[in-house]
Coordinates of C-alpha atoms in Angstrom, one line a residue:
M262 CA 20.9 -1.9 5.8
N263 CA 20.1 -2.2 9.5
N264 CA 17.4 0.0 11.0
S265 CA 16.0 0.4 14.5
S266 CA 13.0 2.3 15.6
V267 CA 14.7 3.5 18.8
P268 CA 16.9 6.7 18.9
R269 CA 20.4 6.5 20.4
R270 CA 21.0 8.3 23.7
S271 CA 23.8 8.3 26.2
V272 CA 24.1 5.3 28.5
L273 CA 25.1 7.1 31.6
R274 CA 23.3 10.1 33.1
T275 CA 25.1 12.9 34.9
L276 CA 25.0 13.2 38.6
A277 CA 23.9 16.5 40.1
L278 CA 25.6 17.7 43.2
A279 CA 24.6 20.7 45.2
V280 CA 27.0 22.1 47.8
S281 CA 25.8 24.6 50.5
L282 CA 28.2 26.5 52.7
V283 CA 27.2 27.5 56.2
G284 CA 29.3 30.5 57.2
S285 CA 32.9 29.6 56.7
A286 CA 32.8 26.3 58.5
M287 CA 32.3 22.7 57.3
P288 CA 30.2 22.4 54.1
A289 CA 26.8 20.8 54.4
W290 CA 25.8 18.2 51.7
D291 CA 22.2 18.3 50.4
T292 CA 21.6 14.5 49.9
T293 CA 18.3 15.2 48.0
A294 CA 20.3 16.7 45.1
F295 CA 21.8 13.3 44.0
A296 CA 20.2 11.7 41.0
A297 CA 20.0 7.9 41.2
E298 CA 22.4 6.3 38.7
P299 CA 20.7 3.5 36.7
E300 CA 21.9 0.0 37.5
T301 CA 24.1 -1.0 34.6
Y302 CA 25.8 -4.2 33.5
A303 CA 28.6 -5.1 31.1
L304 CA 27.6 -6.8 27.9
T305 CA 30.5 -8.4 26.1
I306 CA 29.9 -9.6 22.5
T307 CA 32.4 -11.8 20.7
H308 CA 32.1 -12.3 16.9
L309 CA 33.3 -15.4 15.1
D310 CA 33.4 -15.9 11.3
R311 CA 32.6 -19.1 9.4
T312 CA 36.0 -20.5 10.3
G313 CA 35.5 -19.9 14.0
S314 CA 38.0 -17.1 14.2
R315 CA 37.3 -13.7 15.6
T316 CA 36.4 -11.2 13.0
A317 CA 36.1 -7.4 12.7
D318 CA 33.7 -7.6 9.7
Y319 CA 30.5 -7.2 11.6
A320 CA 27.8 -4.7 12.4
T321 CA 26.0 -5.3 15.7
T322 CA 23.1 -3.4 17.1
V323 CA 21.7 -3.8 20.6
T324 CA 18.2 -2.2 21.0
G325 CA 16.3 -1.8 24.3
I326 CA 12.8 -3.1 24.4
S327 CA 11.6 -2.8 28.0
G328 CA 12.8 -2.0 31.5
P329 CA 15.2 0.9 32.3
G330 CA 17.1 0.2 29.1
A331 CA 14.1 0.5 26.9
G332 CA 15.3 3.7 25.2
E333 CA 18.8 2.5 24.5
S334 CA 20.3 1.7 21.1
V335 CA 24.0 1.1 20.6
Q336 CA 26.3 -0.3 17.9
P337 CA 29.5 -1.3 19.7
H338 CA 32.5 -2.3 17.6
D339 CA 36.1 -3.3 18.2
A340 CA 38.5 -4.5 15.6
S341 CA 39.5 -7.4 17.8
G342 CA 36.1 -9.0 17.3
T343 CA 35.2 -8.6 21.0
T344 CA 33.5 -5.5 22.3
T345 CA 32.0 -4.5 25.6
V346 CA 29.3 -2.0 26.5
R347 CA 27.6 -1.1 29.7
L348 CA 23.8 -0.9 29.6
P349 CA 21.0 -0.4 32.1
K350 CA 19.0 -3.5 33.2
G351 CA 16.3 -4.5 30.8
R352 CA 15.1 -6.7 27.9
Y353 CA 17.1 -6.1 24.7
L354 CA 17.0 -7.2 21.0
L355 CA 20.4 -8.0 19.5
D356 CA 21.2 -8.5 15.9
S357 CA 24.5 -8.9 14.2
F358 CA 25.4 -8.8 10.5
L359 CA 28.7 -10.5 9.5
T360 CA 30.4 -10.6 6.1
T361 CA 33.5 -12.2 4.7
G362 CA 34.5 -9.2 2.6
D363 CA 33.6 -11.2 -0.6
G364 CA 30.1 -10.4 -1.8
A365 CA 29.9 -13.8 -3.5
D366 CA 30.1 -15.5 -0.1
G367 CA 26.9 -13.9 1.1
M368 CA 26.1 -12.6 4.5
D369 CA 25.3 -14.0 8.0
W370 CA 22.6 -12.4 10.1
I371 CA 22.1 -13.5 13.6
V372 CA 19.2 -12.4 15.7
Q373 CA 18.7 -12.7 19.5
P374 CA 15.1 -11.6 20.2
R375 CA 15.4 -12.1 23.9
L376 CA 18.5 -10.7 25.8
D377 CA 17.6 -10.2 29.4
L378 CA 20.4 -8.0 30.9
D379 CA 20.3 -8.5 34.7
R380 CA 23.9 -9.3 35.3
D381 CA 27.3 -9.0 33.5
T382 CA 26.6 -11.0 30.3
T383 CA 28.7 -12.5 27.5
V384 CA 27.3 -13.3 24.1
T385 CA 29.0 -15.1 21.3
V386 CA 27.8 -14.4 17.8
D387 CA 29.0 -17.3 15.7
A388 CA 28.6 -17.4 11.9
R389 CA 28.9 -21.2 11.9
T390 CA 25.4 -21.4 13.5
T391 CA 23.7 -19.9 10.5
A392 CA 21.8 -21.8 7.8
P393 CA 21.0 -20.6 4.3
V394 CA 17.9 -18.8 3.1
D395 CA 17.0 -20.8 0.1
V396 CA 13.9 -19.4 -1.5
R397 CA 13.7 -19.7 -5.3
P398 CA 11.1 -19.7 -8.0
P399 CA 10.4 -22.8 -10.2
D400 CA 11.9 -21.2 -13.3
R401 CA 15.7 -21.7 -13.2
T402 CA 16.3 -19.0 -15.7
A403 CA 14.9 -16.3 -13.3
G404 CA 17.4 -13.8 -12.0
F405 CA 17.4 -12.4 -8.5
L406 CA 16.5 -8.7 -8.2
H407 CA 16.5 -8.0 -4.4
G408 CA 15.0 -9.1 -1.2
G409 CA 14.8 -8.6 2.5
M410 CA 14.5 -10.3 5.9
F411 CA 12.4 -8.5 8.6
V412 CA 12.0 -9.1 12.3
E413 CA 9.5 -7.5 14.7
V414 CA 9.8 -8.3 18.5
T415 CA 7.3 -7.3 21.1
H416 CA 7.7 -7.3 24.9
G417 CA 6.1 -5.3 27.7
G418 CA 3.8 -3.5 25.3
A419 CA 6.7 -2.2 23.2
T420 CA 7.7 -3.3 19.7
R421 CA 11.1 -3.1 18.0
F422 CA 11.9 -3.7 14.4
I423 CA 15.0 -4.7 12.5
N424 CA 15.7 -5.7 8.9
Q425 CA 18.3 -6.5 6.3
V426 CA 17.7 -5.6 2.7
I427 CA 19.9 -7.7 0.3
A428 CA 21.0 -7.5 -3.3
T429 CA 22.1 -11.1 -3.6
P430 CA 20.3 -14.3 -2.6
N431 CA 23.2 -15.5 -0.5
L432 CA 21.8 -14.8 3.0
R433 CA 22.3 -17.1 6.0
V434 CA 20.4 -16.6 9.2
A435 CA 20.3 -17.9 12.8
H436 CA 18.5 -17.5 16.1
L437 CA 20.6 -16.8 19.2
G438 CA 19.8 -17.2 22.8
P439 CA 16.7 -18.4 24.7
A440 CA 13.2 -18.5 23.3
A441 CA 11.0 -15.4 23.8
E442 CA 7.4 -15.4 24.8
S443 CA 4.8 -17.1 22.6
G444 CA 3.9 -15.0 19.5
S445 CA 6.3 -12.2 20.4
V446 CA 8.6 -12.8 17.4
K447 CA 7.3 -12.0 13.9
Q448 CA 9.5 -12.5 10.9
W449 CA 9.0 -12.4 7.2
Y450 CA 11.1 -12.7 4.1
D451 CA 10.4 -11.2 0.7
A452 CA 12.4 -11.8 -2.5
H453 CA 11.8 -10.7 -6.1
W454 CA 13.0 -12.6 -9.2
T455 CA 12.4 -12.0 -12.9
T456 CA 12.6 -13.6 -16.3
E457 CA 12.1 -11.8 -19.6
T458 CA 8.3 -12.3 -19.4
T459 CA 7.4 -13.0 -15.7
G460 CA 8.2 -11.6 -12.3
Y461 CA 8.2 -13.7 -9.1
A462 CA 7.2 -12.2 -5.7
L463 CA 8.0 -14.8 -3.1
G464 CA 7.1 -13.9 0.5
Y465 CA 6.6 -15.9 3.7
T466 CA 5.7 -14.9 7.2
F467 CA 6.3 -16.6 10.6
T468 CA 5.2 -15.9 14.2
G469 CA 6.6 -17.7 17.2
T470 CA 9.2 -17.6 20.0
R471 CA 12.4 -17.7 18.0
A472 CA 14.1 -16.0 15.0
L473 CA 14.6 -18.2 11.9
T474 CA 17.6 -20.4 11.5
G475 CA 17.6 -20.9 7.8
L476 CA 14.6 -21.0 5.5
T477 CA 13.9 -23.3 2.5
R478 CA 11.0 -22.8 0.1
R479 CA 11.0 -24.1 -3.5
P480 CA 7.4 -23.4 -4.7
S481 CA 6.1 -25.2 -7.8
P482 CA 3.9 -23.4 -10.3
K483 CA 0.8 -24.8 -8.8
D484 CA 1.7 -23.3 -5.4
L485 CA 1.8 -19.8 -6.8
A486 CA -1.0 -17.3 -7.8
T487 CA -0.9 -15.4 -11.1
L488 CA -1.4 -11.7 -10.9
Q489 CA -1.8 -9.8 -14.2
I490 CA -1.5 -6.1 -14.4
R491 CA -2.8 -4.5 -17.7
G492 CA -2.0 -1.0 -18.7
A493 CA -4.4 0.5 -21.3
A494 CA -3.6 3.0 -24.0
R495 CA -6.6 5.2 -24.9
P496 CA -6.2 7.4 -28.0
G497 CA -3.2 9.7 -27.4
T498 CA -2.1 8.1 -24.1
A499 CA 0.3 5.4 -25.3
G500 CA 3.7 5.5 -23.6
T501 CA 5.5 4.0 -20.7
A502 CA 3.7 3.3 -17.4
S503 CA 5.3 2.3 -14.1
I504 CA 4.1 -0.5 -11.7
D505 CA 4.8 -1.1 -8.0
L506 CA 3.8 -4.4 -6.5
T507 CA 4.2 -5.0 -2.7
P508 CA 2.7 -7.2 0.0
S509 CA -0.1 -5.3 1.9
T510 CA 1.2 -6.0 5.4
G511 CA 4.5 -5.3 7.1
V512 CA 7.4 -3.0 6.1
T513 CA 9.0 -4.6 3.1
V514 CA 10.7 -4.2 -0.2
G515 CA 8.5 -4.3 -3.3
V516 CA 9.2 -4.4 -7.0
T517 CA 8.9 -1.7 -9.6
Q518 CA 8.9 -2.1 -13.4
K519 CA 8.2 -0.1 -16.5
L520 CA 5.4 -1.2 -18.8
T521 CA 4.9 -0.1 -22.4
T522 CA 1.2 0.5 -23.0
P523 CA -0.9 -1.1 -24.1
G524 CA 0.7 -4.1 -22.3
T525 CA 0.5 -6.6 -19.5
A526 CA 2.9 -7.4 -16.7
T527 CA 2.6 -10.9 -15.2
Y528 CA 3.7 -11.9 -11.7
L529 CA 3.6 -15.2 -9.9
V530 CA 3.1 -14.5 -6.1
T531 CA 2.9 -16.5 -2.9
P532 CA -0.6 -16.7 -1.4
E533 CA 1.1 -17.3 2.0
R534 CA 2.3 -13.7 2.1
G535 CA -1.3 -12.5 2.3
T536 CA -2.9 -9.8 0.1
W537 CA -1.0 -7.6 -2.3
D538 CA -1.0 -3.9 -3.3
I539 CA -0.6 -2.4 -6.8
T540 CA 0.3 1.2 -7.6
Y541 CA 0.1 2.1 -11.3
W542 CA 1.4 5.4 -12.8
A543 CA -0.1 6.0 -16.2
P544 CA 2.0 7.5 -19.0
A545 CA 2.0 11.3 -18.7
A546 CA 2.3 14.0 -21.4
P547 CA 5.4 16.2 -21.1
G548 CA 4.8 18.8 -18.3
A549 CA 1.6 17.1 -17.1
A550 CA 1.1 15.8 -13.6
T551 CA 1.7 12.1 -13.1
N552 CA -1.6 10.2 -12.7
R553 CA -1.6 7.4 -10.2
Y554 CA -4.0 4.6 -9.6
S555 CA -4.0 2.1 -6.6
A556 CA -5.5 -1.3 -5.9
N557 CA -4.9 -2.5 -2.4
G558 CA -5.6 -5.7 -0.4
I559 CA -5.8 -8.0 -3.5
A560 CA -6.5 -11.5 -2.4
V561 CA -4.9 -14.2 -4.5
R562 CA -5.3 -18.0 -4.6
A563 CA -2.8 -20.7 -5.6
G564 CA -3.4 -21.9 -9.2
A565 CA -5.8 -19.0 -10.0
T566 CA -5.3 -15.9 -12.1
T567 CA -6.3 -12.4 -11.0
T568 CA -6.3 -9.5 -13.5
Y569 CA -6.4 -5.8 -12.9
S570 CA -6.7 -3.3 -15.7
F571 CA -5.8 0.4 -15.3
D572 CA -6.6 3.6 -17.2
N573 CA -9.1 2.0 -19.6
A574 CA -12.6 3.1 -20.5
V575 CA -15.4 3.4 -19.5
F576 CA -14.5 6.4 -17.4
G577 CA -17.2 7.8 -15.1
P578 CA -18.4 8.5 -11.6
D579 CA -17.6 6.0 -8.9
L580 CA -18.8 5.8 -5.2
T581 CA -16.9 2.8 -4.1
G582 CA -15.8 3.3 -0.4
R583 CA -17.2 6.9 -0.2
P584 CA -20.5 8.6 0.4
G585 CA -20.1 11.2 -2.4
V586 CA -21.9 14.1 -0.8
V587 CA -21.9 14.9 3.0
R588 CA -23.9 17.4 5.0
D589 CA -22.2 18.7 8.2
G590 CA -24.3 21.3 10.0
D591 CA -25.0 23.8 7.2
G592 CA -22.0 22.8 5.1
L593 CA -22.3 20.6 2.0
A594 CA -19.2 18.8 0.7
V595 CA -19.1 17.1 -2.7
D596 CA -16.4 14.4 -3.4
V597 CA -17.3 12.2 -6.3
P598 CA -14.5 11.0 -8.7
L599 CA -16.0 11.7 -12.2
L600 CA -13.2 10.0 -14.1
A601 CA -12.6 6.7 -12.3
D602 CA -11.4 4.2 -14.9
G603 CA -13.3 1.2 -16.2
D604 CA -12.4 -1.0 -13.3
G605 CA -13.3 1.7 -10.8
H606 CA -9.8 2.8 -9.9
V607 CA -9.8 6.5 -8.9
P608 CA -7.1 8.6 -10.5
S609 CA -4.9 11.0 -8.5
A610 CA -4.5 13.6 -11.2
P611 CA -6.8 12.9 -14.2
S612 CA -6.2 15.0 -17.3
Y613 CA -9.0 17.5 -18.0
D614 CA -9.6 20.9 -19.5
A615 CA -12.5 22.3 -17.4
A616 CA -14.5 21.2 -14.4
S617 CA -17.2 22.8 -12.3
T618 CA -19.8 21.9 -9.6
T619 CA -23.0 23.9 -9.2
L620 CA -25.5 23.8 -6.3
H621 CA -29.1 24.9 -6.4
R622 CA -31.4 25.1 -3.3
N623 CA -35.2 25.0 -3.9
G624 CA -34.4 26.0 -7.5
M625 CA -32.3 29.0 -6.6
L626 CA -28.5 29.1 -7.4
V627 CA -26.3 28.8 -4.3
G628 CA -23.0 28.9 -6.2
T629 CA -20.6 27.4 -8.7
Q630 CA -17.1 26.2 -8.0
S631 CA -14.4 25.4 -10.5
G632 CA -11.4 23.1 -10.0
A633 CA -11.0 19.4 -9.4
P634 CA -13.6 17.3 -11.0
G635 CA -16.5 16.3 -8.7
R636 CA -15.1 18.2 -5.7
A637 CA -16.6 21.3 -4.0
E638 CA -17.8 22.7 -0.7
F639 CA -20.7 25.0 -0.1
T640 CA -22.3 26.7 2.9
V641 CA -26.2 26.6 2.8
P642 CA -28.9 28.3 4.8
P643 CA -30.2 26.3 7.8
G644 CA -33.3 24.1 7.6
R645 CA -34.6 21.5 5.2
A646 CA -34.7 22.1 1.4
T647 CA -34.5 20.4 -1.9
Y648 CA -31.0 20.5 -3.5
R649 CA -29.6 19.9 -7.0
V650 CA -25.9 19.3 -7.4
T651 CA -24.4 19.2 -10.9
S652 CA -20.8 18.2 -11.5
T653 CA -19.2 18.4 -14.9
V654 CA -15.8 17.7 -16.4
N655 CA -14.7 18.2 -20.0
R656 CA -11.5 17.2 -21.7
N657 CA -10.3 17.4 -25.3
G658 CA -9.6 14.1 -27.0
A659 CA -10.6 11.5 -29.5
P660 CA -13.8 9.4 -29.1
G661 CA -13.4 6.9 -26.4
T662 CA -11.6 9.2 -24.0
A663 CA -14.7 10.4 -22.1
T664 CA -14.7 13.9 -23.5
G665 CA -17.5 15.0 -21.2
V666 CA -18.9 13.6 -17.9
T667 CA -21.8 15.1 -16.1
A668 CA -23.7 13.9 -13.0
S669 CA -26.7 15.8 -11.6
W670 CA -28.3 14.7 -8.3
T671 CA -31.4 15.9 -6.5
F672 CA -32.1 15.2 -2.9
T673 CA -33.7 16.7 0.2
S674 CA -31.5 17.7 3.1
G675 CA -31.7 19.6 6.4
T676 CA -29.3 20.9 9.0
T677 CA -27.3 18.1 10.7
T678 CA -25.5 17.8 14.0
G679 CA -22.5 16.2 12.4
P680 CA -21.2 14.7 9.1
T681 CA -24.1 12.9 7.5
P682 CA -24.1 11.2 4.1
V683 CA -26.5 12.6 1.6
P684 CA -28.4 10.0 -0.6
V685 CA -26.7 10.2 -4.0
S686 CA -26.0 7.4 -6.5
A687 CA -23.7 6.6 -9.4
V688 CA -24.1 4.2 -12.4
R689 CA -21.1 2.2 -13.7
F690 CA -21.0 0.9 -17.3
S691 CA -18.6 -2.0 -17.8
P692 CA -18.4 -3.4 -21.3
A693 CA -15.5 -5.7 -22.3
L694 CA -13.2 -3.4 -24.3
S695 CA -9.8 -3.8 -25.9
P696 CA -6.7 -2.3 -24.2
T697 CA -7.2 0.7 -26.4
G698 CA -10.7 1.4 -25.1
T699 CA -12.4 0.1 -28.3
A700 CA -15.2 -2.3 -29.2
V701 CA -15.8 -4.1 -32.5
A702 CA -17.7 -1.9 -35.0
N703 CA -21.0 -3.1 -36.4
A704 CA -21.3 -5.8 -33.7
T705 CA -23.5 -6.4 -30.8
L706 CA -22.1 -5.4 -27.4
R707 CA -23.4 -6.2 -23.9
I708 CA -22.8 -3.5 -21.4
P709 CA -23.2 -4.5 -17.7
V710 CA -24.9 -1.7 -15.6
T711 CA -24.1 -1.4 -11.9
V712 CA -25.8 1.0 -9.5
Q713 CA -23.8 2.3 -6.5
G714 CA -24.7 4.5 -3.5
A715 CA -28.2 5.3 -2.2
A716 CA -29.9 3.3 -5.0
G717 CA -27.6 0.3 -4.6
D718 CA -28.6 -3.1 -3.3
G719 CA -32.0 -3.0 -5.1
R720 CA -33.1 0.4 -3.8
I721 CA -34.1 1.5 -7.4
R722 CA -37.5 2.9 -8.2
S723 CA -36.7 3.4 -11.9
L724 CA -33.6 3.2 -14.2
A725 CA -33.4 4.2 -17.8
V726 CA -30.3 4.0 -20.1
S727 CA -29.9 5.7 -23.4
V728 CA -27.2 5.6 -26.1
S729 CA -25.9 8.2 -28.5
V730 CA -23.6 7.9 -31.5
D731 CA -23.4 11.7 -32.3
S732 CA -21.7 12.9 -29.1
G733 CA -24.9 13.4 -27.3
A734 CA -26.9 15.4 -29.9
S735 CA -29.6 12.7 -29.9
W736 CA -30.3 9.8 -27.7
T737 CA -32.0 6.3 -28.1
R738 CA -33.4 4.5 -25.1
V739 CA -32.2 0.9 -24.6
P740 CA -33.8 -1.6 -22.2
V741 CA -32.0 -2.7 -19.0
E742 CA -32.3 -6.5 -18.9
R743 CA -30.7 -8.8 -16.3
G744 CA -28.3 -6.0 -15.2
A745 CA -27.1 -5.0 -18.6
V746 CA -28.0 -3.2 -21.9
T747 CA -27.3 -4.6 -25.3
I748 CA -26.6 -2.3 -28.2
R749 CA -25.6 -2.6 -31.9
N750 CA -22.3 -0.7 -32.3
P751 CA -22.0 1.9 -35.1
H752 CA -19.4 2.0 -37.9
A753 CA -15.7 2.1 -37.1
G754 CA -14.2 5.3 -35.5
T755 CA -17.4 6.4 -33.8
G756 CA -17.7 7.5 -30.2
V757 CA -20.5 5.9 -28.2
S758 CA -22.0 8.0 -25.4
L759 CA -24.1 6.6 -22.5
R760 CA -26.7 8.2 -20.3
A761 CA -28.5 6.9 -17.1
E762 CA -31.6 8.4 -15.5
L763 CA -32.3 7.0 -12.1
T764 CA -34.7 7.5 -9.2
D765 CA -34.1 5.6 -5.9
T766 CA -36.8 4.4 -3.5
G767 CA -36.5 7.6 -1.5
G768 CA -37.3 9.8 -4.5
N769 CA -33.7 11.0 -5.0
T770 CA -32.7 11.3 -8.6
L771 CA -29.6 11.0 -10.8
T772 CA -29.0 12.0 -14.4
Q773 CA -25.5 10.9 -15.5
T774 CA -24.0 11.4 -19.0
I775 CA -20.7 10.1 -20.4
V776 CA -19.9 11.6 -23.8
D777 CA -17.6 9.4 -26.0
A778 CA -17.6 6.6 -23.4
Y779 CA -15.8 4.3 -25.8
R780 CA -15.2 4.1 -29.6
T781 CA -15.6 1.5 -32.3
Q782 CA -12.9 0.0 -34.3

């Protein structure tokens, strides 16, 4: 596949001619009516295969970068192997993809990042100049899935992009022509391999003056980073999940795989490619919306293992990367995910049965909105007042599925001149649970407690945590010590509920309840 960011348009423009007759005598020519024809030159391209013979098995694209030809993109072809096209003066990017007709022989991709067309020019694209792209994982049993080579060229403030996506590892590449300006050529290669138990995502990036002529990388296990992706299976949610893994930067090809939950997918990736992005689609019940989680910009290190878990307890409010509540003039917008998973990943379409958000002003009801959990918008009277926002979500399910989550905030707010965050907080509970959202019955469990938002970074006046083993009918206070609470789990099959009552140093409060936060087994 060969793509260019520049639309094709005609090479030659039409001349306009105006004729004016004076009486019935000699015509008078209006010279101002002529449109200047752009200066064009002949570009002749000859294509040679690996034997040095002319070949018709090629696909060549010439893309304008700067100058009068900046908007041009043509794909000339002639069965003789030599083709000629006239183009306006300018800087061009040329790439040519040659094949032998036999897929086992692979492909040759030749890139000329700097083609300055200022005279009639002849270019020879010669497959004999290419060298192999030899990038392979350390496990010889791994099979090749797919890959791609990508080139980005910049000149005169404009950028052009080309690529080749490949289904076999037999790719050969070469640079053609003079060097371009320093740092103007960016190139990267991504390839995905797999075994029965492990995936390999091998990516490398380069910046310089020339396109690559060949590429050899044979990383050893110690050169790679391990990325584990765990899919949980809370009660009633076992099934087949889907995982996407891609580098964070640059257009590229990623890898997608199915995962039976609970389960773990393991990838070995190259730190040289930069950070990585994960998209996780949890198993969905028939007819239900697909629920997606994302984790972006994951930094990895050679020899180290990084683990990400999705769709596991404890589910609850999360304020990572968001203010939660915003006042804009006399509008109040609430946006607090109430069902972020245990690692803080926000779901795109969490399952629930009912959700509502209620707003009080100075003790008087302003309104109630039903719909998406933790999301609502209200218009309030101007001036300063004390507000209470209460968001609730309920869902049917077994203990350990967060059957009810409620967060209630109080704060003082006045009319603003623009979007202004309101001081609200959230409390995250992060016990080590099994992939089915369970903890060992009749055993001691340490539950880390993290405060986010207005009370974060030590801005806590008071914090109390309580636990319930009867779905919130009764509560027992447990002390917060060194950032955690320690509880004695009840007998097997019991749902454990958690509550936090918090006041920040500004006097704003939070009461947060998670019914059936996890269950014992």
